[in-house]
Structures are given as C-alpha cells and as structure tokens.
XYZ file of C-alpha atoms in Angstrom:
670
model
C 7.732 -4.178 -47.719
C 7.515 -7.866 -47.557
C 6.987 -10.325 -50.304
C 3.478 -11.779 -50.944
C 4.663 -15.037 -49.267
C 6.078 -12.944 -46.327
C 2.976 -11.014 -46.078
C 0.706 -14.312 -45.918
C 3.082 -15.999 -43.259
C 2.720 -12.635 -41.290
C -1.168 -12.803 -41.308
C -1.148 -16.373 -40.358
C 1.347 -15.489 -37.505
C -0.892 -12.737 -36.411
C -3.986 -14.780 -36.388
C -2.296 -17.493 -34.324
C -0.922 -14.902 -31.993
C -4.545 -13.363 -31.510
C -5.931 -16.620 -30.965
C -3.814 -17.988 -28.160
C -3.858 -14.527 -26.608
C -7.464 -14.465 -26.730
C -7.464 -17.948 -24.526
C -4.816 -17.017 -21.970
C -6.324 -13.383 -21.329
C -9.985 -14.852 -21.398
C -8.827 -17.191 -18.941
C -7.213 -14.668 -16.832
C -10.226 -12.571 -16.893
C -13.007 -15.067 -16.197
C -10.639 -16.140 -12.906
C -10.608 -12.379 -11.955
C -14.376 -12.286 -12.735
C -15.339 -14.939 -10.522
C -14.404 -12.756 -7.498
C -17.029 -11.682 -5.094
C -18.728 -8.252 -5.301
C -18.838 -5.786 -7.998
C -15.907 -3.468 -9.293
C -16.207 0.137 -8.258
C -16.574 2.516 -11.395
C -17.708 5.640 -9.744
C -16.139 9.054 -11.096
C -14.594 7.028 -14.179
C -13.003 10.197 -15.698
C -10.910 10.849 -12.504
C -10.117 7.153 -12.280
C -9.109 7.043 -15.861
C -6.735 9.752 -15.690
C -5.262 8.592 -12.389
C -4.720 5.230 -14.196
C -3.173 7.197 -17.032
C -0.926 9.132 -14.920
C 0.529 6.207 -13.148
C 1.050 4.233 -16.326
C 2.715 7.481 -18.177
C 4.787 8.971 -15.419
C 5.409 5.791 -13.395
C 5.220 8.000 -10.524
C 3.947 5.284 -8.055
C 7.039 3.176 -8.914
C 9.774 6.145 -8.691
C 8.762 6.921 -5.009
C 11.042 4.317 -3.621
C 14.482 2.831 -4.461
C 14.591 5.796 -7.099
C 17.623 4.429 -9.148
C 16.391 0.908 -9.587
C 12.859 2.654 -10.213
C 14.231 4.938 -12.797
C 15.693 1.907 -14.659
C 12.451 -0.021 -14.435
C 10.718 3.263 -15.813
C 12.856 3.243 -18.998
C 11.723 -0.355 -19.585
C 8.318 0.528 -18.843
C 8.271 3.746 -20.969
C 9.885 1.769 -24.017
C 7.121 -0.904 -23.567
C 4.266 1.849 -23.940
C 6.497 3.282 -26.775
C 6.843 -0.005 -28.672
C 3.147 -0.527 -28.701
C 3.044 2.231 -31.470
C 6.376 0.798 -32.916
C 5.159 -2.683 -33.488
C 2.028 -1.463 -34.849
C 3.971 0.731 -37.483
C 5.989 -2.103 -38.360
C 3.195 -4.380 -39.070
C 1.713 -1.679 -41.261
C 5.045 -1.246 -43.006
C 5.110 -4.697 -43.849
C 2.461 -3.975 -46.378
C 3.461 -0.367 -47.144
C 7.249 0.436 -47.115
C 6.778 4.119 -47.180
C 4.392 4.461 -44.048
C 5.941 6.264 -41.298
C 3.875 6.928 -37.894
C 3.268 10.821 -37.794
C 4.964 11.237 -41.264
C 8.064 13.214 -41.837
C 6.739 16.047 -39.557
C 8.034 17.546 -36.244
C 6.451 15.151 -34.116
C 7.279 12.383 -36.416
C 10.996 13.314 -35.851
C 10.600 13.525 -32.314
C 8.968 10.203 -32.216
C 11.927 8.588 -34.289
C 14.327 10.030 -31.780
C 12.363 8.968 -28.677
C 12.071 5.232 -30.044
C 15.827 5.521 -31.020
C 16.960 6.656 -27.598
C 14.481 4.455 -25.296
C 15.572 1.465 -27.335
C 19.100 1.783 -25.996
C 17.870 2.516 -22.690
C 15.694 -0.359 -22.524
C 18.467 -3.006 -23.731
C 20.927 -1.426 -21.318
C 18.528 -1.270 -18.494
C 17.169 -4.993 -19.012
C 20.891 -5.926 -18.798
C 21.255 -4.459 -15.462
C 18.075 -6.034 -14.207
C 19.201 -9.570 -15.354
C 22.697 -8.944 -13.800
C 21.127 -7.836 -10.676
C 19.097 -10.994 -10.353
C 21.196 -13.671 -11.726
C 24.777 -12.280 -11.090
C 24.769 -9.924 -8.097
C 21.557 -11.678 -6.629
C 20.372 -8.624 -4.862
C 18.909 -9.193 -1.581
C 15.735 -6.902 -2.261
C 14.692 -9.733 -4.341
C 14.826 -12.588 -1.801
C 12.416 -13.648 0.589
C 13.310 -15.174 3.870
C 13.275 -18.904 4.394
C 10.833 -18.792 7.158
C 8.177 -17.205 5.143
C 5.946 -19.624 3.273
C 5.998 -19.978 -0.281
C 4.712 -22.438 -2.661
C 7.626 -24.923 -3.993
C 7.028 -23.603 -7.686
C 7.862 -19.878 -6.811
C 11.486 -19.533 -6.613
C 12.294 -21.545 -9.955
C 9.200 -19.748 -11.504
C 10.180 -16.240 -10.849
C 13.735 -16.934 -12.051
C 12.372 -18.730 -15.167
C 9.746 -15.823 -15.752
C 12.304 -13.049 -15.239
C 14.692 -14.784 -17.748
C 12.166 -15.554 -20.260
C 11.026 -11.667 -20.097
C 14.439 -10.165 -19.892
C 15.694 -12.076 -22.847
C 12.546 -11.208 -24.780
C 12.824 -7.546 -24.105
C 16.567 -7.675 -24.941
C 16.202 -9.634 -28.210
C 12.901 -7.838 -29.185
C 14.160 -4.369 -28.813
C 17.734 -4.842 -29.599
C 16.987 -6.891 -33.048
C 14.617 -4.266 -33.936
C 16.998 -1.473 -33.208
C 19.792 -3.334 -35.010
C 17.495 -3.791 -38.106
C 17.169 -0.130 -38.251
C 20.816 0.252 -38.320
C 21.228 -2.075 -41.232
C 18.570 0.101 -42.973
C 20.269 3.152 -42.278
C 23.418 1.618 -43.632
C 21.612 1.236 -46.862
C 19.762 4.453 -46.899
C 22.098 6.741 -45.050
C 22.503 8.078 -41.519
C 19.611 9.981 -40.023
C 20.254 12.624 -37.306
C 16.990 11.871 -35.509
C 18.304 8.158 -35.024
C 21.823 8.976 -33.606
C 22.380 5.588 -31.856
C 21.297 3.350 -34.830
C 23.115 5.713 -37.258
C 26.069 5.252 -34.991
C 26.313 1.614 -35.369
C 25.122 1.872 -39.007
C 28.623 3.168 -39.601
C 29.756 -0.574 -38.713
C 27.726 -1.844 -41.746
C 29.292 0.531 -44.472
C 30.610 -1.375 -47.130
C 28.180 -4.281 -47.064
C 26.587 -5.314 -50.106
C 22.841 -3.720 -50.278
C 21.620 -7.115 -50.863
C 23.408 -8.321 -47.569
C 22.085 -5.636 -45.618
C 18.511 -6.183 -46.992
C 18.858 -9.827 -45.871
C 20.036 -8.672 -42.310
C 17.232 -5.986 -41.880
C 14.603 -8.530 -42.945
C 15.992 -11.183 -40.455
C 15.903 -8.568 -37.553
C 12.678 -7.492 -38.491
C 11.001 -11.004 -38.429
C 12.990 -11.780 -35.334
C 11.607 -8.681 -33.493
C 8.007 -9.078 -34.697
C 8.035 -12.876 -33.977
C 9.058 -12.560 -30.488
C 6.288 -10.038 -29.792
C 3.762 -12.231 -31.596
C 4.903 -15.224 -29.503
C 5.201 -13.176 -26.210
C 1.547 -11.723 -26.128
C -0.091 -15.098 -25.477
C 2.414 -15.746 -22.419
C 1.794 -12.480 -21.010
C -1.013 -13.062 -18.735
C 1.062 -15.763 -16.988
C 4.195 -13.696 -16.697
C 4.467 -11.361 -13.526
C 5.214 -8.669 -16.127
C 1.444 -8.392 -16.674
C 1.590 -5.953 -14.052
C 2.389 -3.404 -17.052
C -1.491 -3.260 -17.898
C -2.916 -4.971 -14.801
C -1.212 -2.085 -12.490
C -3.359 0.751 -14.154
C -6.177 -1.573 -14.407
C -5.852 -2.165 -10.342
C -5.691 1.861 -9.965
C -8.803 2.337 -12.142
C -10.948 -0.036 -10.207
C -9.246 0.905 -6.484
C -12.250 0.725 -4.050
C -10.683 3.705 -2.285
C -8.598 5.578 -4.530
C -7.534 8.419 -1.995
C -7.206 6.101 0.850
C -7.323 2.209 2.262
C -8.319 -0.217 4.714
C -12.040 1.080 4.698
C -13.505 -2.086 5.296
C -16.865 -3.010 4.308
C -19.316 -4.285 7.143
C -20.702 -7.657 7.158
C -24.467 -8.136 6.851
C -24.876 -10.635 9.889
C -28.893 -10.541 9.319
C -28.625 -12.055 6.014
C -29.920 -15.490 6.550
C -28.459 -16.781 3.175
C -25.116 -15.940 4.358
C -22.887 -18.896 4.763
C -19.306 -17.626 5.126
C -17.980 -14.606 6.961
C -14.614 -13.559 6.228
C -12.184 -15.139 3.448
C -11.052 -18.699 3.905
C -9.980 -19.270 0.149
C -9.585 -17.282 -2.925
C -13.180 -18.171 -3.600
C -14.351 -15.737 -1.009
C -12.083 -12.947 -2.114
C -13.477 -9.608 -4.086
C -12.755 -9.246 -7.769
C -10.068 -6.394 -6.794
C -8.325 -8.623 -4.361
C -7.707 -11.340 -7.373
C -6.532 -8.383 -9.603
C -3.996 -7.768 -6.999
C -2.520 -11.146 -7.505
C -2.249 -10.340 -11.404
C -0.845 -6.705 -10.722
C 2.002 -7.682 -8.343
C 5.404 -6.978 -9.559
C 6.935 -9.224 -7.121
C 9.426 -6.556 -6.266
C 9.084 -7.047 -2.485
C 8.969 -3.213 -1.926
C 5.980 -4.192 0.587
C 8.097 -6.440 2.837
C 10.974 -4.278 2.764
C 8.842 -1.745 4.603
C 6.584 -4.288 6.618
C 7.329 -3.771 10.367
C 6.747 -7.384 10.863
C 8.943 -8.925 7.810
C 11.799 -6.494 8.962
C 11.993 -7.874 12.567
C 12.194 -11.374 11.393
C 8.514 -12.544 11.585
C 7.084 -15.055 9.124
C 4.687 -12.480 7.198
C 5.679 -11.204 3.968
C 3.003 -9.283 2.266
C 4.737 -9.804 -0.974
C 4.833 -13.544 -0.644
C 1.116 -13.711 -0.017
C 0.334 -11.997 -3.390
C 3.011 -14.023 -5.206
C 1.458 -17.360 -3.516
C -1.834 -16.146 -4.645
C -0.700 -15.539 -8.162
C 1.226 -18.628 -8.524
C -1.549 -20.711 -7.343
C -4.039 -19.054 -9.669
C -1.474 -19.860 -12.843
C -1.577 -23.444 -11.775
C -5.278 -24.045 -10.432
C -7.086 -21.126 -11.716
C -9.755 -23.882 -12.994
C -10.383 -25.152 -9.931
C -11.499 -21.500 -8.921
C -13.963 -21.748 -11.612
C -15.145 -25.282 -11.384
C -14.462 -26.597 -7.883
C -14.660 -23.662 -5.349
C -15.710 -26.022 -2.644
C -12.483 -27.881 -2.562
C -10.115 -24.996 -2.641
C -7.042 -25.176 -0.241
C -7.336 -22.318 2.588
C -4.915 -19.414 2.758
C -3.489 -21.077 5.564
C -2.732 -24.051 3.749
C -0.639 -22.400 0.833
C -0.397 -18.856 1.093
C 0.726 -17.785 4.831
C 1.238 -19.087 8.150
C -0.952 -18.550 11.225
C 1.958 -16.699 12.809
C 2.281 -14.412 9.666
C -1.561 -13.726 9.889
C -1.258 -12.331 13.222
C 1.801 -10.726 12.931
C 0.263 -7.740 10.845
C 0.244 -4.529 12.411
C -2.183 -3.076 9.886
C 0.114 -0.287 9.525
C -0.576 0.189 6.079
C 3.105 0.584 5.032
C 2.735 -2.251 2.261
C -0.467 -0.347 0.696
C 1.381 3.070 0.941
C 4.694 1.751 -1.149
C 3.135 -0.568 -3.653
C 3.880 0.645 -7.214
C 0.584 -0.972 -8.819
C -1.746 -0.198 -5.990
C -2.063 -3.834 -4.353
C -3.773 -3.802 -0.661
C -2.615 -7.205 0.706
C -3.865 -5.666 4.216
C -7.185 -6.378 2.861
C -6.479 -9.945 2.342
C -5.050 -10.341 5.773
C -8.105 -8.597 7.401
C -10.459 -10.892 5.387
C -8.473 -14.014 6.429
C -8.691 -12.751 10.180
C -12.399 -12.546 10.033
C -12.965 -15.967 8.917
C -10.514 -17.214 11.574
C -12.584 -15.423 14.207
C -15.912 -15.529 12.955
C -16.117 -18.993 11.180
C -13.460 -20.979 13.093
C -12.908 -19.106 16.488
C -9.067 -19.620 15.950
C -7.153 -16.487 17.126
C -4.296 -15.777 19.736
C -5.601 -16.670 23.208
C -4.536 -13.246 24.469
C -7.228 -11.502 22.524
C -9.924 -13.376 24.224
C -9.645 -11.001 27.379
C -9.848 -8.019 25.031
C -12.839 -9.251 23.247
C -14.536 -10.020 26.513
C -13.420 -6.529 27.931
C -15.006 -4.825 25.034
C -18.152 -6.740 24.924
C -18.810 -6.725 28.632
C -17.120 -3.588 29.966
C -16.748 -1.546 26.791
C -12.633 -1.384 26.969
C -10.111 -3.953 25.843
C -8.871 -3.722 29.297
C -11.665 -5.452 30.513
C -11.869 -3.123 33.515
C -15.046 -2.425 35.040
C -14.372 1.204 36.614
C -15.627 4.552 36.046
C -14.558 6.050 32.754
C -14.271 9.397 34.660
C -11.854 8.379 37.181
C -8.746 10.116 35.261
C -10.642 13.468 35.851
C -10.454 13.193 39.723
C -6.794 12.972 39.993
C -6.326 16.833 39.181
C -9.486 18.616 40.769
C -8.619 22.206 38.825
C -9.643 20.403 35.739
C -13.048 21.198 34.305
C -14.385 18.161 32.467
C -18.232 18.555 31.969
C -20.239 15.446 30.842
C -22.896 16.050 27.829
C -25.441 15.822 30.589
C -23.762 18.724 32.567
C -23.214 20.698 29.328
C -25.915 19.785 26.785
C -24.971 22.892 24.869
C -21.353 21.851 24.179
C -19.765 22.581 20.911
C -17.057 20.068 20.851
C -17.418 16.458 22.174
C -14.131 15.204 23.367
C -13.716 11.389 22.777
C -11.551 10.231 25.509
C -11.134 6.744 24.301
C -10.322 3.495 26.284
C -6.664 4.536 26.843
C -7.494 7.884 28.149
C -9.978 6.429 30.543
C -8.072 3.487 31.749
C -4.184 3.373 30.880
C -2.085 5.451 33.147
C -0.017 6.847 30.020
C -3.424 7.486 28.272
C -4.679 9.490 31.372
C -1.637 11.720 31.095
C -2.648 12.414 27.763
C -6.424 13.190 28.357
C -5.399 15.412 31.217
C -2.924 17.357 29.350
C -5.526 17.878 26.493
C -8.180 18.988 28.906
C -5.848 21.531 30.520
C -5.453 22.928 27.020
C -9.077 22.807 26.223
C -9.668 24.653 29.484
C -7.237 27.435 29.035
C -8.545 28.123 25.498
C -12.117 28.097 26.903
C -13.406 25.709 24.501
C -17.169 24.789 24.983
C -16.680 20.862 25.139
C -18.130 17.832 27.076
C -17.599 14.103 27.197
C -19.771 11.139 27.176
C -18.452 9.969 30.535
C -19.871 6.333 30.912
C -21.819 6.722 27.860
C -18.769 6.249 25.710
C -17.736 2.893 24.870
C -14.916 1.160 22.729
C -15.010 2.326 19.404
C -14.183 -1.300 18.355
C -10.933 -0.555 16.352
C -9.138 -3.483 17.791
C -11.973 -5.937 17.371
C -12.383 -5.009 13.792
C -8.580 -5.042 12.990
C -8.389 -8.568 14.964
C -11.226 -9.813 12.486
C -14.194 -9.664 15.094
C -16.541 -7.972 12.834
C -19.515 -8.967 14.782
C -18.276 -7.241 17.856
C -17.115 -4.317 16.296
C -20.744 -4.013 14.699
C -22.245 -4.126 18.239
C -19.954 -1.554 19.729
C -20.166 0.722 16.716
C -24.221 0.571 16.673
C -24.338 1.512 20.294
C -21.748 4.319 20.257
C -23.684 5.775 17.083
C -26.881 5.642 19.045
C -25.276 7.400 21.894
C -23.559 10.038 19.921
C -26.706 10.725 17.824
C -28.761 10.869 21.230
C -26.298 13.455 22.430
C -26.610 15.470 18.993
C -22.813 15.307 18.287
C -22.056 17.312 15.263
C -17.891 17.834 16.141
C -15.794 15.118 17.702
C -11.827 15.697 18.744
C -10.122 12.633 19.737
C -6.468 12.165 21.358
C -6.618 8.379 19.834
C -5.645 7.988 16.131
C -7.224 4.590 16.059
C -10.772 6.221 17.504
C -10.204 8.962 15.006
C -9.936 6.685 12.167
C -12.942 4.528 13.195
C -15.367 7.720 14.034
C -14.469 9.336 10.989
C -14.168 6.749 8.422
C -16.069 3.629 9.505
C -18.831 4.941 11.716
C -20.809 6.708 8.629
C -21.297 2.794 7.629
C -23.589 2.636 10.556
C -25.222 6.060 10.401
C -22.616 8.227 12.259
C -21.974 11.192 10.344
C -19.903 13.630 12.440
C -16.867 16.093 11.806
C -13.715 14.383 13.688
C -10.548 15.968 14.590
C -7.435 14.580 15.873
C -6.181 16.608 19.049
C -3.055 17.545 16.917
C -5.144 19.294 14.315
C -7.285 20.886 16.950
C -4.374 22.354 18.926
C -2.892 23.533 15.856
C -6.179 25.390 15.053
C -6.040 26.785 18.815
C -2.605 27.993 18.301
C -3.009 29.618 14.852
C -6.419 31.462 16.411
C -4.325 32.751 19.372
C -6.275 30.949 21.774
C -3.733 29.068 23.429
C -0.534 31.256 24.796
C 2.647 29.361 24.782
C 6.020 29.769 26.424
C 8.318 29.016 23.399
C 11.837 27.681 24.375
C 14.731 25.106 23.011
C 13.669 21.629 23.027
C 16.842 19.657 22.401
C 16.924 16.699 20.421
C 13.188 16.655 19.519
C 11.531 14.270 17.103
C 8.348 13.169 16.290
C 6.743 9.757 15.571
C 4.011 9.651 13.265
C 1.244 7.226 14.262
C 0.243 4.889 11.519
C -3.622 5.690 11.900
C -2.923 9.267 11.842
C -0.461 9.654 9.006
C -0.726 7.038 6.419
C -4.474 5.963 7.216
C -5.837 9.740 7.561
C -2.969 11.645 5.750
C -2.059 14.093 8.505
C 1.663 14.847 8.740
C 1.741 18.649 9.196
C -0.386 19.331 11.979
C 1.483 17.661 14.747
C 4.694 19.153 13.554
C 3.014 22.734 13.436
C 2.190 22.224 17.067
C 5.676 21.104 18.068
C 7.443 23.799 16.154
C 5.232 26.282 17.835
C 6.509 25.398 21.197
C 10.053 24.936 20.363
C 12.988 27.145 18.646
C 14.297 24.031 17.444
C 12.839 22.448 14.545
C 11.571 18.731 14.722
C 14.377 16.338 13.642
C 13.075 13.861 11.341
C 13.975 9.993 11.673
C 14.775 7.809 8.734
C 11.311 6.694 8.513
C 9.110 9.620 8.699
C 5.533 11.069 7.506
C 4.114 8.514 4.983
C 7.254 6.193 5.254
C 7.021 6.287 9.008
C 7.655 2.799 10.604
C 4.911 1.253 13.032
C 5.316 1.176 16.974
C 4.057 -2.260 16.883
C 0.689 -1.830 18.806
C -1.639 -1.734 15.791
C -3.937 -4.492 14.109
C -4.748 -5.456 17.897
C -1.179 -6.374 18.709
C -1.672 -4.250 21.680
C -3.499 -6.902 23.442
C -1.466 -10.009 22.450
C 2.257 -10.959 22.507
C 4.291 -10.079 19.713
C 4.741 -12.960 17.059
C 8.328 -14.691 17.115
C 10.997 -13.154 15.364
C 14.374 -11.510 15.617
C 13.355 -8.111 17.717
C 10.568 -6.097 18.642
C 9.035 -3.989 16.356
C 8.955 -0.968 19.034
C 12.769 -1.506 19.596
C 13.533 -1.109 15.874
C 11.487 1.885 15.770
C 13.063 3.476 18.857
C 16.785 2.554 17.222
C 15.930 5.228 14.663
C 15.232 7.977 17.288
C 18.758 6.783 18.844
C 20.381 7.209 15.357
C 19.575 10.870 15.241
C 20.366 11.322 19.018
C 16.819 12.157 19.839
C 16.441 13.089 23.508
C 12.544 13.333 23.420
C 10.350 11.559 21.012
C 7.002 13.070 20.738
C 3.765 11.064 19.458
C 0.264 11.668 19.178
C -1.125 8.141 20.040
C -1.512 6.455 23.314
C -0.549 2.994 21.891
C 2.592 4.508 20.405
C 3.439 6.340 23.675
C 3.082 2.989 25.554
C 5.157 1.158 22.984
C 7.957 3.661 22.549
C 8.066 4.172 26.306
C 8.377 0.234 26.861
C 11.511 0.203 24.431
C 13.206 3.118 25.830
C 13.012 1.288 29.426
C 13.687 -2.190 28.113
C 16.832 -0.684 26.397
C 17.907 1.854 28.926
C 18.018 4.166 25.909
C 17.347 7.259 28.251
C 14.999 8.613 25.570
C 12.191 10.306 26.857
C 8.716 9.746 25.077
C 5.666 12.070 25.604
C 2.424 13.003 23.682
C 2.249 16.385 22.151
C -0.595 17.535 24.112
C 1.903 16.748 27.145
C 4.480 18.856 25.756
C 1.999 21.717 25.002
C 0.429 21.678 28.276
C 3.747 22.132 30.155
C 4.576 25.182 28.276
C 1.220 27.071 28.812
C 1.474 30.655 30.081
C-alpha cells in the first residue's frame, strides 16, 4: 500500500489524466459525430457479440500474415488483460491485500496469464520495433508514386516508437516490479517468469526491494496515465475503434451496397463526397480505426501492379489530416480541401477495380472502397470530370441500354444456332425462370458464347424459362461503380418496371455484376426477386439429375473466382461443384483463390476505359498465377473475366485456354 502522500499524488495524477483524456477523446468523437447520416444500430446484440468476438479472438487480424498477426495478437491480448491489471494495481495502492479474483482457482489462472502474457508482449513489441526500425519491412512501406501527406512518414515512425516504448516500459516495469515483490515475499508457482527473475534479486535488503518495487509500480502506472490522453492521436486507437467499427458496420455480412441518392431533394447541394465534410460517420470512424498495417494495399490489384492507388494511404491521409485539422472540419467545412488535394491523385481514384479485396482483408472492418465510390460520384455528378473513355459507355447505357453503345437487336445471339429455344416473356408468359442475359451476353462475342452455352443447358434440362429480349437493358452496374448514380437510377427504375410488369419472381444470370445489382441493389428501387448466378443454378440442375454429363479428365483445370460472385456475394462452392462434376481431376487452386482471389482488372468500370499507368496490367498478373500452377484451362464464371484473361493469354502467348464454366458443361452434355 502506498503512503498517504503517495496516495494523494496518485489521486491528482488520475484526475489530471482523466481531464486530458476527456479533452482528447471528446474531440475525436466530436469529429466523428460531425459525419453525415446516422450510425446503424439494428440487431444490437448480434453486433455487440461480433465486435466482442473480433476483440477477444483477434480473428480478423489472424486471417492474413499469420506469424506477424499472432505476434500482434499477443500484444492485443495483453492490452486487454492489462485493463484489469491496471485497475487492480490502482486498488492495491489503497489496499495492499487486494487480489483480483482473490486466492481462488480463477485468481491463480489470472495471475498465470498476466505473467505469461507480460513476457509475450515485451518480446512481441521488441520484434515489432526491430521489424520497423532495423529490418524496415517492405510490408510497412508505401511506394513513392502514392500520394501521402508530408507529415505521415515521420508521424508513423514517431507514433510507433512512442507506443512501442510505452508498451515495453509499462508492461516490462510492471512485471519487473512483481519480480522484486516475489524476491521479498517468496516465489509463486503461478508466476513462473517473474519468479525466475526474482532469483536474481535474492540477497538484496528488504528495504531495497521495496524501493525498487515502488519505483517500478510508479513508472508503470505513470506511463499508462500519461498515455491514455495520447491514445486518440495514436494509430493504436484501433484497439478500441476497430471493435466500434464492427459494431456500427452498415452491412455486417457484406459490403459496397451503396445507398441511393435522392435526386428529387430540392435542398440537396452536394452529390457524392468531395471533402471529409461529405463523408458518413462510419467513414470517419474508418480513419481512426486504421491500423496502418498496409494489408489492404498488399492485396489491391491496382497497387500491386504499380498504380498510384493505395487504400491504406487513403485512410492514413484522412487520419493525419483529422489529427492536424480536425477543428476545421467542425468550424470551417466550406474551406476544407478536396480529397484529390490531399488524400489521393486522380489516377489513383480511377485505378480502383472495386474488387473488394481491401475490405475483405482489413482486420478492423474498414471500407476504403466506399470512400473511392463516394469521391467518384462527386467527380461525375458535380464536376463532370472522369476518364474520357467512359463517356461512350455512359452514352451507350443512356441511349441504347448497353455500355458498348450498340444499337442492335438484343436477341441477335440466339439466331446463330437455330437449334436453341430462347422464348421471350411475351412468347412464354408462364415462365418460371427469367434468364437475364446481360449486355455482354447480348453484344459481346465471348459473352454470346456463354449465353448460347447456358441456353443449351437450360434446353436439355427442360427448364421453363424466358428472356426479356429487347425489354432488357443494362443493369447500370458500371454506371454506379463509375460514380454516375443518376444514370444508374434511371436504368434501375426502367428495369424494375419491366421486371415487375413481367411478374418476375426468379432470375438467373450469367454475369456476376448483374447478379450483384439485381439481387442486392434493385430492392432499393422496388425490385424484390430471387436471383441466382448460373453456376449456382447449373449446380442445382446437376444435383437434381436434370443434366446428364459425359465426365472425363480435364488436365490442368483451374478456376478464377470473379470478384462479384465471390467476395461480393460469397459464392465459392457452386462453380467448383460444377467443374468437379464434369472432371475426374479436381480443380487446381491458384495462389489467390476463393475470398483471396485476385481481380481480372475489369470491375469498377475498368472494362470501358484504359488501365491507369502502372508497371503491368492487372489481367496479366492474374494470368501469371495460372501459369505458376501449370494450368492449361482457366475456367471462370463472368463475361468480363473471360475477356480479360483471354486477352492476357493472347498478349503473352501463354497458350492457356480460358472458358466460362457454362461452356465447359455444354461441351460435355450427353
């Protein structure tokens, strides 16, 4: 127990820490609260337990860079444990006999965990400091062609050093103090590490041990009291902002479900997000939750192929701007700089393929994809600034209902093979399944191959289906992903009107982009349908015995997961089930597969524009992964992926064949 004077000093120190902590935390939360919209709090119990799971298990951290992440988890678990340790130590300052959980079995296990994790945390933090400052890990660097605020590099190093030394000294001295206490009182089998070191101090005078224990205790407590007010300015605020982010996450089970814009709101002065003042509350939380670990840029197809985009740099720039200029967001919103002035370049903005890899890998639930799409909306709707090549796609979608801008019959693909039966809804009003052909299926030669193959499967299975024909129009996926929300809304409203008029209940499509839009985004416009991808539907037909196949060996078969089928809609098994049904040989997996799949490079409206400058094409980098496993045939389930990977194979003379899974199945119908 401390002396009376020490207790008074401690009380003053706690009060000062509480005062300055209130100042720093309240400023942070005022900045966050200034964001647009409201936080999502539906199903609070489910959200709470998910956030608690993330905090306790560190499962979102451990899903990538496992060894480094495990070391990080040791520190995080120690941080959580030390909340109880510090609380207990403060109580012991006034009652030296106090023991958290007492002398019970839980109390002994608690003491053991504190002892072990104290050592793990000190060793782990030493490794992290060496990794950053001595070995200078490439994973912690951001390429020079990426825009970063001038203060970021030095700021991250300074912050890492401050927090690293804090953890080393706070945990280290607290644990060292326990060893002095044990040297005086005797070893404790439930504190093996501290007891081992206590042997070094045996023989010291009791008064000396008591002085050393007091010194370590005060240093440990003093450090935590000094650090708490600094916490909101540190990148290590992610320890509590990460779980908060997961709790308020708008779409707990998915992402990139953009909110529509109310274009009839006469009071609306801004469409999209030009500055931080236009961002939603959750997007501002992202900035404070960011670990600055660069996991997102490590999986970003744009960054890894040398483009100027880094999702990590975007969030880091937001955070450092708020640290330095947060007051301007509260008091002078009109004069805030635009994102393109401090957070990212124009080329970086248009390099994003909207693949969702950054969202998938982020350990704290950040969604930089939302930022990029919000900024694109501003550039298109408010500034009319976008890559010139997109103009043709916009005009085509608006005037001709397709981004190819082709004024042709949407049923022309059916006339190549007269044996195919492709009724329209007018010819077969009692259809059960609507086949949504999509623009690629109607106008692109490779897409037409897919449409004919899938129709052949439907015919053999005697599926009662129909198509909209010329009443079908582009879903608007590319328009929305490119930021042209107004055009998307027009297309969506028109399609929903036609679908509802045809009394559509169930839709199957051969395009994952159409799947995502019809299934997840059209409900915003009154379109409620059951929507399946053709891989799912074919898998069902095979399971039901409605499709008879000639099974054989397909050497070197691999599958490329389309981003909008996989990450965006969580379907990984159906396409593999189809391919494994037609081949004795199991599908060989590429380095990046399933939720870790690498984009083909066509998403996010990239299909309609030139790829942004970089070191190599995204499509070629993906094809290299197929070459690495000696693939002979790459199967995919998206017309865009088919185009991009075929082009990559032809450009590099790789000799790898690329086919949609519907084509592979159609070729093997018995």
